[in-house]
Coordinates of C-alpha atoms and ligand atoms in Angstrom, one line a residue:
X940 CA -33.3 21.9 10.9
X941 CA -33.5 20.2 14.2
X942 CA -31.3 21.0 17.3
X943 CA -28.0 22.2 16.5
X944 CA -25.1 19.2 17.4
X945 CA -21.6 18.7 18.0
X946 CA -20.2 15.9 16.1
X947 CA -16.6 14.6 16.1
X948 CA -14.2 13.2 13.1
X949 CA -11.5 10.9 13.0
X950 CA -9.6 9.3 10.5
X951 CA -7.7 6.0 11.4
X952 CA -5.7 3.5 9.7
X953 CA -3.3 3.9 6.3
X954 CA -3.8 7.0 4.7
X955 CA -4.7 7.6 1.3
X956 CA -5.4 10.3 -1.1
X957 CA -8.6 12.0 -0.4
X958 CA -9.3 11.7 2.8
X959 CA -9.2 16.2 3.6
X960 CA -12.1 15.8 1.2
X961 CA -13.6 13.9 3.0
X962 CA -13.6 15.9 6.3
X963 CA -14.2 18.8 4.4
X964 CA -17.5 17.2 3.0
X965 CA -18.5 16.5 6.2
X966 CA -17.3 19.6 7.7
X967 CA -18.4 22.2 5.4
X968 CA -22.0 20.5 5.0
X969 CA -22.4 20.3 9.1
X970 CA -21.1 24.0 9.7
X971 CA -22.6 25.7 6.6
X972 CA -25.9 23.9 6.0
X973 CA -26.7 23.2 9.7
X974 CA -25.0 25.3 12.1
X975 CA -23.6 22.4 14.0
X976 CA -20.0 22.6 16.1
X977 CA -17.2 20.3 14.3
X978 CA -14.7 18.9 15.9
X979 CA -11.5 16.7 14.8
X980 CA -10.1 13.6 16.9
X981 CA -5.8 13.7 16.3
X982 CA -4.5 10.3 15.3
X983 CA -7.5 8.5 14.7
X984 CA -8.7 6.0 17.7
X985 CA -5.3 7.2 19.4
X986 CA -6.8 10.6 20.1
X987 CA -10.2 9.4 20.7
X988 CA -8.9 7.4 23.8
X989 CA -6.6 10.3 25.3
X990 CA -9.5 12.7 24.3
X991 CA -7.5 15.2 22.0
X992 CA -9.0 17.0 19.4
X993 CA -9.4 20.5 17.8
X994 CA -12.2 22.8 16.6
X995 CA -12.7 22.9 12.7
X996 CA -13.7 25.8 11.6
X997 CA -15.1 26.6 8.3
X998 CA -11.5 28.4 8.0
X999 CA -9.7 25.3 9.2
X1000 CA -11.6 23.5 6.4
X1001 CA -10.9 25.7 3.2
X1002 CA -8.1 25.1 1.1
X1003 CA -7.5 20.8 2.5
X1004 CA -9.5 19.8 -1.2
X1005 CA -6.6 19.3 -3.1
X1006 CA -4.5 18.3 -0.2
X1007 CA -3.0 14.1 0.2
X1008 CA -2.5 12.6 3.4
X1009 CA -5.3 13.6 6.5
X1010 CA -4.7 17.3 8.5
X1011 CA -5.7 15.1 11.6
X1012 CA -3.6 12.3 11.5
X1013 CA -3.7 8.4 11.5
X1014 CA -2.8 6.0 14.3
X1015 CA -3.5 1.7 13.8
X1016 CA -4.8 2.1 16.8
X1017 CA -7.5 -0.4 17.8
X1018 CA -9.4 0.6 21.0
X1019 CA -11.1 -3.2 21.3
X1020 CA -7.8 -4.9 21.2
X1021 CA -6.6 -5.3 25.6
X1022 CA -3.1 -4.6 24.5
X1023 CA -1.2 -1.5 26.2
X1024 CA -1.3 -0.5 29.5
X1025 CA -4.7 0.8 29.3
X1026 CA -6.0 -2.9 28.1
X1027 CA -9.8 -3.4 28.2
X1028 CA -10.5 0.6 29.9
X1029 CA -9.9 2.4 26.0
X1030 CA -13.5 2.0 25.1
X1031 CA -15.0 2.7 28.7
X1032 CA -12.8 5.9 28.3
X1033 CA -14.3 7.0 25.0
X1034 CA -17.6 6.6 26.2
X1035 CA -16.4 8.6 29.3
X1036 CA -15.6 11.4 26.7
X1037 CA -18.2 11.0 24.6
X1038 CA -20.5 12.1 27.6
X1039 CA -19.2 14.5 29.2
X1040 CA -18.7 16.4 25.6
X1041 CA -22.4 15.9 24.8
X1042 CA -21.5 14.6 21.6
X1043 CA -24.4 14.0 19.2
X1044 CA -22.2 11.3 16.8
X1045 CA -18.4 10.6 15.9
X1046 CA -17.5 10.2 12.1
X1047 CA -14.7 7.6 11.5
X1048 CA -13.2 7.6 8.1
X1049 CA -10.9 4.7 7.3
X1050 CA -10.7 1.3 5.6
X1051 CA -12.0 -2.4 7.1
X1052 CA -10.2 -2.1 10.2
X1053 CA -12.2 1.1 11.4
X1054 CA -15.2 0.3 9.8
X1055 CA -15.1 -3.1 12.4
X1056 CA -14.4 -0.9 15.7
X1057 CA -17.3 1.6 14.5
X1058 CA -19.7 -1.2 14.1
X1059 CA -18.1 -2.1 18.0
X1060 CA -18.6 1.6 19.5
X1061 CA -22.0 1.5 17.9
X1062 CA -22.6 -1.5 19.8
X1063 CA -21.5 0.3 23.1
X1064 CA -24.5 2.3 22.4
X1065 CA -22.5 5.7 20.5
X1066 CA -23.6 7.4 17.3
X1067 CA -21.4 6.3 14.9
X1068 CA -21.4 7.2 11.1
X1069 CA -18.4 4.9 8.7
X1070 CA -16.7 6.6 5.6
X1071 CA -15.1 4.0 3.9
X1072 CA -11.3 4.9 2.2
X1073 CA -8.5 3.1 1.3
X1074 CA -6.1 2.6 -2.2
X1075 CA -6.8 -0.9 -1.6
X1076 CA -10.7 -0.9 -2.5
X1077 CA -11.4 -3.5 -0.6
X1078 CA -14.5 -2.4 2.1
X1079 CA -16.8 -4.9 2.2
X1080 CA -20.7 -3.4 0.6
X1081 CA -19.3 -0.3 -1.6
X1082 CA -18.2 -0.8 -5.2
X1083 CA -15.4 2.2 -4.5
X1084 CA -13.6 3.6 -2.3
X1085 CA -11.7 7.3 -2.0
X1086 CA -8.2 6.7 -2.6
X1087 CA -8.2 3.7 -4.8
X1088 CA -8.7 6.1 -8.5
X1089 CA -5.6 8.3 -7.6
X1090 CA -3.1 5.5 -6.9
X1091 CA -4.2 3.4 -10.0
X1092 CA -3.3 6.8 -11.7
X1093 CA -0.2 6.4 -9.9
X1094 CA 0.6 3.3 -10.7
X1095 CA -0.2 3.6 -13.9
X1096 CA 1.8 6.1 -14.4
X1097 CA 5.1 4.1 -13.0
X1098 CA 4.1 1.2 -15.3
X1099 CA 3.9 3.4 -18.3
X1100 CA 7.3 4.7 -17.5
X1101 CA 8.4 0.8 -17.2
X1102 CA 7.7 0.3 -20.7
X1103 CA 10.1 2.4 -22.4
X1104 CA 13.2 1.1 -20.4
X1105 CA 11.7 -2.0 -20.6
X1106 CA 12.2 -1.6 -24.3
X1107 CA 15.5 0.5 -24.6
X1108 CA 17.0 -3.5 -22.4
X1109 CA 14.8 -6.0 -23.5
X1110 CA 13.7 -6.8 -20.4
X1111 CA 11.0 -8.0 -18.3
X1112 CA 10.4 -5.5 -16.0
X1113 CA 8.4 -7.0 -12.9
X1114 CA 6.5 -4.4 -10.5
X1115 CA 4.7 -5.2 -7.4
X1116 CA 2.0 -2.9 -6.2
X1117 CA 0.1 -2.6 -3.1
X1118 CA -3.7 -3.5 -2.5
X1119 CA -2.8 -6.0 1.0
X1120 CA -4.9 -8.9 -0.2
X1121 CA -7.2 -7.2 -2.4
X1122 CA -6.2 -7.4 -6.7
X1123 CA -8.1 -4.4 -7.3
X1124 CA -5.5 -1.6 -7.5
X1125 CA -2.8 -4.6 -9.7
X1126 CA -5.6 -5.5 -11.7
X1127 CA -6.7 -2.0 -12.7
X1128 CA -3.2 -1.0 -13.2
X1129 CA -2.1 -3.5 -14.8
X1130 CA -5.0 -3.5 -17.4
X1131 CA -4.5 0.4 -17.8
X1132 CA -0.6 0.1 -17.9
X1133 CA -1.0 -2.5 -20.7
X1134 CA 1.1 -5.0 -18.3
X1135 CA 1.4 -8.4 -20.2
X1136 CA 1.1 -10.9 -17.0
X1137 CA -1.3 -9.3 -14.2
X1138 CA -1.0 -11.4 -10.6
X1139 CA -3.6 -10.8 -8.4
X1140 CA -3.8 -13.0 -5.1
X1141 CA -7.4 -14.2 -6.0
X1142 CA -6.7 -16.2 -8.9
X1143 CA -3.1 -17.9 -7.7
X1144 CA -1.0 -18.5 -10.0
X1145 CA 2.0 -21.0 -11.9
X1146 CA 5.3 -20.1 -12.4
X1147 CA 5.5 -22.8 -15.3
X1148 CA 2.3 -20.8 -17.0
X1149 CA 3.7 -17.4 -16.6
X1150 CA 7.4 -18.8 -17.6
X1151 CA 5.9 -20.7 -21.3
X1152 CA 3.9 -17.2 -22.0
X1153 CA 7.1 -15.0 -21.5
X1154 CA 9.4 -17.2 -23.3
X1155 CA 6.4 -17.4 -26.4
X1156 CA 6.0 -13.6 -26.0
X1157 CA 9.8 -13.6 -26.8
X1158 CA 9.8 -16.4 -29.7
X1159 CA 7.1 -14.0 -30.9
X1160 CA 9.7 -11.4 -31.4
X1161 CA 7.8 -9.0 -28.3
X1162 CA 10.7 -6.7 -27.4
X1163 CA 10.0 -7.0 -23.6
X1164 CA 7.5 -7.9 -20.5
X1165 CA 5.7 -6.1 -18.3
X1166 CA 4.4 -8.2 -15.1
X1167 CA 2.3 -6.4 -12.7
X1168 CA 2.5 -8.2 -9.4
X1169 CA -0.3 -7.5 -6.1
X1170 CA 1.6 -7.7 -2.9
X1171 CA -1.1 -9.8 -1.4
X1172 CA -0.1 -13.0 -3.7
X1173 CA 1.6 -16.2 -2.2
X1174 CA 4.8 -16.8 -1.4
X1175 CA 6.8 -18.8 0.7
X1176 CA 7.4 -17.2 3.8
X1177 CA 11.5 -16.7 3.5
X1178 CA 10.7 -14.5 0.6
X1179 CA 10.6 -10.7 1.6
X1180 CA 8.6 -9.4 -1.1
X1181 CA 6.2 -10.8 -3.8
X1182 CA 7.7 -9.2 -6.7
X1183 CA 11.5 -9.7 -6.1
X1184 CA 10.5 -13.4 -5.5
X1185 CA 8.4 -13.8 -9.0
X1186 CA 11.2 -11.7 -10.7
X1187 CA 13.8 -14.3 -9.5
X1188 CA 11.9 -17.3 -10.4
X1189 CA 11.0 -15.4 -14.4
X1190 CA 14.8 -15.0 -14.8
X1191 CA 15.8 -18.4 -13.1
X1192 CA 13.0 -20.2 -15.6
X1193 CA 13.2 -17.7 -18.8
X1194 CA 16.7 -16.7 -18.5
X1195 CA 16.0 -13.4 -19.9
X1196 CA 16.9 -10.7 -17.8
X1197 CA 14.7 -9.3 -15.2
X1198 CA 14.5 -6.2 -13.0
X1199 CA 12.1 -5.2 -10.6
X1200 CA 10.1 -2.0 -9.0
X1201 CA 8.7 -2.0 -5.3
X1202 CA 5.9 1.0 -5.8
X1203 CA 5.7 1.2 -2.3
X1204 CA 3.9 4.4 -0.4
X1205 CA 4.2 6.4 -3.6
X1206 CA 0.5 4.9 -4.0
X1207 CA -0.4 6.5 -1.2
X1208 CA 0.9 9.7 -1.2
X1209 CA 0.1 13.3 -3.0
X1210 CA -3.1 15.2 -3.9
X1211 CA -6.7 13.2 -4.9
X1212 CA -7.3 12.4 -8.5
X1213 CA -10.6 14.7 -9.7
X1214 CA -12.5 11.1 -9.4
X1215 CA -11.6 11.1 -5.7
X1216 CA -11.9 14.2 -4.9
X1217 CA -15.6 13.9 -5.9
X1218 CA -16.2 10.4 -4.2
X1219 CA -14.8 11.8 -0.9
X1220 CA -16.8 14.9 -1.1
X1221 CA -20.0 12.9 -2.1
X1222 CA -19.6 10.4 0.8
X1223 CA -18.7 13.1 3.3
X1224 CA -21.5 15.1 2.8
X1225 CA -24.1 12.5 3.0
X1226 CA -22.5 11.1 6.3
X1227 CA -23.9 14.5 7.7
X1228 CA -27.1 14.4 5.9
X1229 CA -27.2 10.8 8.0
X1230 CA -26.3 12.5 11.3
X1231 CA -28.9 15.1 10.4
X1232 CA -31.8 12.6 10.2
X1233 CA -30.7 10.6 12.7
X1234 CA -29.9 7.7 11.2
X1235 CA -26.7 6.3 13.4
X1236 CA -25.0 3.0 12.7
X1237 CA -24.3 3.1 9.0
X1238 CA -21.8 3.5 6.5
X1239 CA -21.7 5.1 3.4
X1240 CA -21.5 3.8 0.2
X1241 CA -21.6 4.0 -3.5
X1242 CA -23.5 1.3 -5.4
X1243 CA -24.1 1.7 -9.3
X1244 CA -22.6 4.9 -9.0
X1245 CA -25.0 6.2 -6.3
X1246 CA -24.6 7.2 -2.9
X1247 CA -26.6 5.5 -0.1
X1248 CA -25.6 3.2 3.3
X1249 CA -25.5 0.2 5.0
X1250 CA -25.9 -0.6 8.2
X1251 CA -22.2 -1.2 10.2
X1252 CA -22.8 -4.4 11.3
X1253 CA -22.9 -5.4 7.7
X1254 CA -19.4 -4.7 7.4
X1255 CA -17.2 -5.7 9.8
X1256 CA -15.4 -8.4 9.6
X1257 CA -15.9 -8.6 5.7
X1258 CA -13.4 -8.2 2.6
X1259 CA -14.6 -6.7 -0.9
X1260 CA -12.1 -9.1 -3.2
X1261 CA -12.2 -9.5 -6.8
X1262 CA -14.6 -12.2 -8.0
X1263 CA -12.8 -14.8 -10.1
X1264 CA -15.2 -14.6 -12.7
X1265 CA -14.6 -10.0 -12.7
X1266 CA -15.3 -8.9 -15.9
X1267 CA -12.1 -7.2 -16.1
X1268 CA -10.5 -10.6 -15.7
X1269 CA -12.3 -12.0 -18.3
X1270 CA -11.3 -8.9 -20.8
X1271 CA -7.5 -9.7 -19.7
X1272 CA -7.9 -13.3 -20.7
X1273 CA -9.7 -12.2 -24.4
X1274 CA -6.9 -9.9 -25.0
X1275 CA -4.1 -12.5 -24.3
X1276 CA -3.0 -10.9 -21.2
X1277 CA -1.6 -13.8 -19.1
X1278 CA -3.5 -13.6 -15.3
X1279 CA -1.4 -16.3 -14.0
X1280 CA -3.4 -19.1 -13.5
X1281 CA -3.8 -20.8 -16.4
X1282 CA -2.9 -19.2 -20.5
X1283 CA -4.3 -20.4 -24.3
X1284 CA -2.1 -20.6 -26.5
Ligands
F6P225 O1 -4.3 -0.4 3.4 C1 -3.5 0.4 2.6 C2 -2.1 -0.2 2.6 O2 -1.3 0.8 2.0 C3 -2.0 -1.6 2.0 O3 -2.0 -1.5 0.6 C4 -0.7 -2.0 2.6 O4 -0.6 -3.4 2.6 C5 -0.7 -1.4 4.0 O5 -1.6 -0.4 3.9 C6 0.6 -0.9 4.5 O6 0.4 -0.6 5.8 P1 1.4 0.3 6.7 O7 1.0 1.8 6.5 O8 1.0 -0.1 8.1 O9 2.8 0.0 6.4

């Protein structure tokens, strides 16, 4: 079993459904299997600097399955960044800690962001392990992470509740969902919503295109539209929000009327999907099977539906985006569903 250890967990960044499983994984596998001492950083990086924390008992770890959000809390905190009036001393003062605690590694659960500073405090010469999470999917090296199933079953669900409205005015009801410059979450929506014109920010796209195939969906006696917009697409810079700005230009070209739906941090919010739940649990627990053989400097992934790692240094800096070429795309395009860039008619 090797010498018991004390380990730390943070979570840092947005949060996003999942998450609790994620330090229960870790948790539960690390007290239960191992006998090691658990302990949880408050507001990710934040709490890593100022050194506050808590104890997680196996008691403290029952019952946070089910639960959204993170029991530690989140900060954007980003140690390596000299801004603040502790400028360039934040990581000398988490090593500081990390010393005198005797800590054997710290776990740091979040998205790109705190995958990058992990790689950085495992360059400082700390055991680090990365969990990667986020709705947005888009950690360089895994196909998935935790968070990103549960809000497209959130969005989803909004877009299936567009449709009927949609119907009852014979509109073209424009929503914009999050994803920052990743389509994954607008393109999996919008394919399981049934949206008619999916946007993601990889492809671009032409108002003219999107304009002709609304006004031929209407010729074609279609009731109404459903456009499914990804924050992360471009617009000029006066415009406040993607969506609004494509729904002004649809009902400035198309003249039929248009409405739109800002998602928003509804994606983000509530209880894991089962999917996530499992993902979370799967990558939490073998982040402390990592710790237990020693093996620092990696993050955990799932590739073809397996669990495994990469080394951090892999990772930072990179984005997972959708390739152009996605299957999923190329399913859109055979089923008439217009993606933006370019449409057969
Ligand atoms: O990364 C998750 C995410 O929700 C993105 O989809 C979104 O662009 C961003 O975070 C919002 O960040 P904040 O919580 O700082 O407003």
């Amino acid at each position: 079993m090797g010498k018991a250890k004390r380990i730390r967990i943070l979570t840092a960044g947005g949060d996003c459904p999942g998450i609790n499983a994620a330090i229960r994984g870790v948790g539960k596998t690390a007290i239960v299997k191992y006998g090691w001492e658990v302990i949880g950083i408050a507001s990710g990086f934040s709490g890593l600097i100022n050194n506050e924390y808590e104890v997680l008992t196996e008691e403290a770890l029952s019952g946070i399955l089910t639960l959204g959000g993170t029991i530690l809390g989140t900060s954007r905190e980003k140690p390596f960044k000299k801004n603040g009036p502790l400028g360039s001393e934040k990581p000398k003062l988490i090593k500081k800690h990390y010393k005198e605690m005797g800590l054997d590694c710290i776990v740091c659960i979040g998205g790109n962001g705190t995958q990058k500073t992990a790689a950085l405090l495992a360059n400082e010469g700390l055991n680090v392990i990365g969990i990667p999470k986020t709705i947005d999917n888009d950690v360089f090296g895994t196909d998935f992470t935790f968070g990103f199933d549960s809000a497209v079953n959130i969005a989803t669900e909004a877009i299936d509740r567009l449709h009927t409205t949609a119907n009852s005015h014979k509109r073209i009801m424009v929503i914009e969902l999050m994803g920052h410059t990743a389509g994954w979450l607008t393109l999996y929506a919008g394919m399981a919503g049934g949206g008619d014109v999916i946007l993601i920010p990889e492809l671009g796209y032409d108002l003219k295109v999107i304009n002709r195939y609304l006004l031929d969906r209407a010729y074609k006696k279609k009731p109404y539209s459903i456009v499914v917009v990804a924050e992360g697409i471009e617009k000029p810079e006066s415009e406040a929000s993607a969506g609004t700005y494509v729904a002004k230009m649809i009902e400035n070209g198309t003249r039929i009327e248009t409405r739109t739906t800002i998602l928003g941090y509804v994606q983000r919010g509530g209880s894991p999907s089962p999917m996530d739940r499992i993902l979370a649990t799967r990558f939490g627990s073998h982040a402390t099977q990592l710790i237990a053989e020693e093996k620092y400097g990696r993050m955990v992934i799932n590739k073809n539906n397996q669990t495994a790692s990469i080394p951090l240094k892999e990772v930072g800096g990179k984005l997972s985006l959708v390739p152009k070429d996605h299957s999923l795309i190329n399913k859109a395009r055979a089923l008439d569903i217009c993606m933006g860039d370019f449409c057969d008619y």
